[in-house]
Amino acid sequence: MLLIGAPARATDVGTGTRRNDQAICRRNDRCGIGLLVPILLDPCAAPVWGREFRYPLLHTNLRMNQPVSATPIADAKRPFFYGVDVGGTAIKVGLVDDLGRVLGFSSLPTDEPAGAQAAMQRVATALSNLCESLGVAIGDVAAIGLGAPGPMDLAAGTLVAPPQLPSWWGVNLRDVLSELTGLPVAFTNDANAAAYGEFWLGPGESANSMVLLTLGTGIGGGIIFDGHLLGGANSFAGEVGHLVVDS
């Protein structure tokens, strides 16, 4: 992942605006944009300065095959939330507490040709197994944050035409997962979730505006401007991965 961030304005420091915006986003969406990110990021990543950029270049390393330190359940703050990150190759699931701290996580193959319904059924099972393995009661989990590749219709909860998931086009992924788990689901673009997670808890927390690029099966982007996550009028903000540059 790659982040470019603009430092917060002096007038924002100590006003509580940033924290309040995050609280609104987390509470009104009933689970939290950015809950996916603490599952995946290297917590020790530090900002560095990029030669070609006016603002600090912030970066983190994704280390999927190395353990992520988890917060003991006894020290966790309830309620808890699931995070689900759907990719073209793998689906990452995790459990975090109300402060965004990782309690546990696992990964499963996407198996795109089998379809979205089958994948979400496996996700629901994985989430239940995760709680069981951690000794967490299902009733302690308030909601799910679901990130998936775009393009998508955020308001409808529907995948439109993600290139990585051709057999999932037109599926209302949000409602499918909600019905399988019985929990409310907040649905967003996976790169937007990553951007807000970095903004909330990661190296981007010192920035007021930032751009995050994700490199996976596809290329994605998330934009924070003046403390707000941009979704776009057509749920397409930050979709930089499939643009043709005409020289």
mmCIF file of N, CA and C in Angstrom, residues 19 23 26-27 31 35 70-82 95-103 136 139-142 200:
data_model
loop_
_atom_site.group_PDB
_atom_site.id
_atom_site.type_symbol
_atom_site.label_atom_id
_atom_site.label_comp_id
_atom_site.label_asym_id
_atom_site.label_seq_id
_atom_site.Cartn_x
_atom_site.Cartn_y
_atom_site.Cartn_z
ATOM 1 N N ARG A 19 -11.895 13.464 15.341
ATOM 2 C CA ARG A 19 -12.405 12.363 16.138
ATOM 3 C C ARG A 19 -13.919 12.248 15.995
ATOM 4 N N ALA A 23 -16.178 9.092 14.645
ATOM 5 C CA ALA A 23 -17.228 8.486 15.455
ATOM 6 C C ALA A 23 -18.529 8.420 14.675
ATOM 7 N N ARG A 26 -18.233 5.660 12.127
ATOM 8 C CA ARG A 26 -18.258 4.338 12.721
ATOM 9 C C ARG A 26 -19.634 4.014 13.278
ATOM 10 N N ARG A 27 -20.261 4.954 13.949
ATOM 11 C CA ARG A 27 -21.530 4.645 14.605
ATOM 12 C C ARG A 27 -22.699 4.594 13.619
ATOM 13 N N CYS A 31 -20.792 -0.152 12.037
ATOM 14 C CA CYS A 31 -19.680 -1.079 12.260
ATOM 15 C C CYS A 31 -18.356 -0.402 12.031
ATOM 16 N N LEU A 35 -12.368 -0.735 9.742
ATOM 17 C CA LEU A 35 -12.150 -1.868 10.623
ATOM 18 C C LEU A 35 -11.406 -2.989 9.905
ATOM 19 N N ALA A 70 -2.195 -9.563 18.503
ATOM 20 C CA ALA A 70 -3.603 -9.419 18.822
ATOM 21 C C ALA A 70 -3.785 -8.941 20.254
ATOM 22 N N THR A 71 -4.850 -8.194 20.466
ATOM 23 C CA THR A 71 -5.206 -7.742 21.805
ATOM 24 C C THR A 71 -5.929 -8.863 22.543
ATOM 25 N N PRO A 72 -5.532 -9.200 23.748
ATOM 26 C CA PRO A 72 -6.240 -10.238 24.508
ATOM 27 C C PRO A 72 -7.707 -9.854 24.712
ATOM 28 N N ILE A 73 -8.568 -10.833 24.656
ATOM 29 C CA ILE A 73 -10.003 -10.578 24.807
ATOM 30 C C ILE A 73 -10.297 -9.892 26.139
ATOM 31 N N ALA A 74 -9.557 -10.268 27.169
ATOM 32 C CA ALA A 74 -9.794 -9.679 28.495
ATOM 33 C C ALA A 74 -9.533 -8.180 28.504
ATOM 34 N N ASP A 75 -8.671 -7.696 27.598
ATOM 35 C CA ASP A 75 -8.342 -6.273 27.547
ATOM 36 C C ASP A 75 -9.143 -5.521 26.498
ATOM 37 N N ALA A 76 -9.968 -6.224 25.748
ATOM 38 C CA ALA A 76 -10.692 -5.613 24.633
ATOM 39 C C ALA A 76 -11.904 -4.821 25.117
ATOM 40 N N LYS A 77 -12.253 -3.808 24.334
ATOM 41 C CA LYS A 77 -13.408 -2.971 24.659
ATOM 42 C C LYS A 77 -14.592 -3.359 23.774
ATOM 43 N N ARG A 78 -15.684 -3.739 24.395
ATOM 44 C CA ARG A 78 -16.892 -4.094 23.661
ATOM 45 C C ARG A 78 -17.661 -2.838 23.254
ATOM 46 N N PRO A 79 -18.484 -2.927 22.196
ATOM 47 C CA PRO A 79 -18.803 -4.097 21.382
ATOM 48 C C PRO A 79 -17.699 -4.427 20.399
ATOM 49 N N PHE A 80 -17.790 -5.652 19.840
ATOM 50 C CA PHE A 80 -16.828 -6.095 18.853
ATOM 51 C C PHE A 80 -17.436 -5.978 17.453
ATOM 52 N N PHE A 81 -16.560 -6.020 16.447
ATOM 53 C CA PHE A 81 -17.005 -5.896 15.066
ATOM 54 C C PHE A 81 -16.199 -6.827 14.169
ATOM 55 N N TYR A 82 -16.891 -7.404 13.198
ATOM 56 C CA TYR A 82 -16.205 -8.189 12.180
ATOM 57 C C TYR A 82 -15.727 -7.265 11.065
ATOM 58 N N LEU A 95 -11.713 -9.933 13.593
ATOM 59 C CA LEU A 95 -12.534 -9.405 14.675
ATOM 60 C C LEU A 95 -11.738 -8.313 15.371
ATOM 61 N N VAL A 96 -12.361 -7.156 15.562
ATOM 62 C CA VAL A 96 -11.705 -6.048 16.257
ATOM 63 C C VAL A 96 -12.625 -5.542 17.366
ATOM 64 N N ASP A 97 -12.022 -4.810 18.296
ATOM 65 C CA ASP A 97 -12.842 -4.242 19.361
ATOM 66 C C ASP A 97 -13.263 -2.828 19.000
ATOM 67 N N ASP A 98 -13.898 -2.135 19.924
ATOM 68 C CA ASP A 98 -14.473 -0.814 19.636
ATOM 69 C C ASP A 98 -13.405 0.249 19.407
ATOM 70 N N LEU A 99 -12.145 -0.067 19.751
ATOM 71 C CA LEU A 99 -11.049 0.860 19.499
ATOM 72 C C LEU A 99 -10.271 0.492 18.240
ATOM 73 N N GLY A 100 -10.770 -0.511 17.502
ATOM 74 C CA GLY A 100 -10.112 -0.922 16.274
ATOM 75 C C GLY A 100 -8.942 -1.853 16.475
ATOM 76 N N ARG A 101 -8.770 -2.402 17.669
ATOM 77 C CA ARG A 101 -7.646 -3.289 17.940
ATOM 78 C C ARG A 101 -7.977 -4.715 17.505
ATOM 79 N N VAL A 102 -7.007 -5.370 16.886
ATOM 80 C CA VAL A 102 -7.200 -6.710 16.352
ATOM 81 C C VAL A 102 -7.319 -7.728 17.482
ATOM 82 N N LEU A 103 -8.368 -8.556 17.391
ATOM 83 C CA LEU A 103 -8.547 -9.641 18.351
ATOM 84 C C LEU A 103 -8.203 -10.985 17.734
ATOM 85 N N VAL A 136 -15.342 -15.810 22.173
ATOM 86 C CA VAL A 136 -16.184 -14.614 22.161
ATOM 87 C C VAL A 136 -17.622 -15.011 21.854
ATOM 88 N N GLY A 139 -23.147 -12.759 20.534
ATOM 89 C CA GLY A 139 -23.924 -11.591 20.931
ATOM 90 C C GLY A 139 -23.084 -10.367 21.233
ATOM 91 N N ASP A 140 -21.771 -10.550 21.412
ATOM 92 C CA ASP A 140 -20.880 -9.413 21.658
ATOM 93 C C ASP A 140 -20.474 -8.706 20.376
ATOM 94 N N VAL A 141 -20.816 -9.285 19.220
ATOM 95 C CA VAL A 141 -20.462 -8.700 17.925
ATOM 96 C C VAL A 141 -21.645 -7.864 17.433
ATOM 97 N N ALA A 142 -21.395 -6.576 17.188
ATOM 98 C CA ALA A 142 -22.490 -5.652 16.862
ATOM 99 C C ALA A 142 -22.793 -5.570 15.378
ATOM 100 N N TRP A 200 -7.675 6.731 10.305
ATOM 101 C CA TRP A 200 -8.152 6.619 11.680
ATOM 102 C C TRP A 200 -7.058 6.117 12.622
#
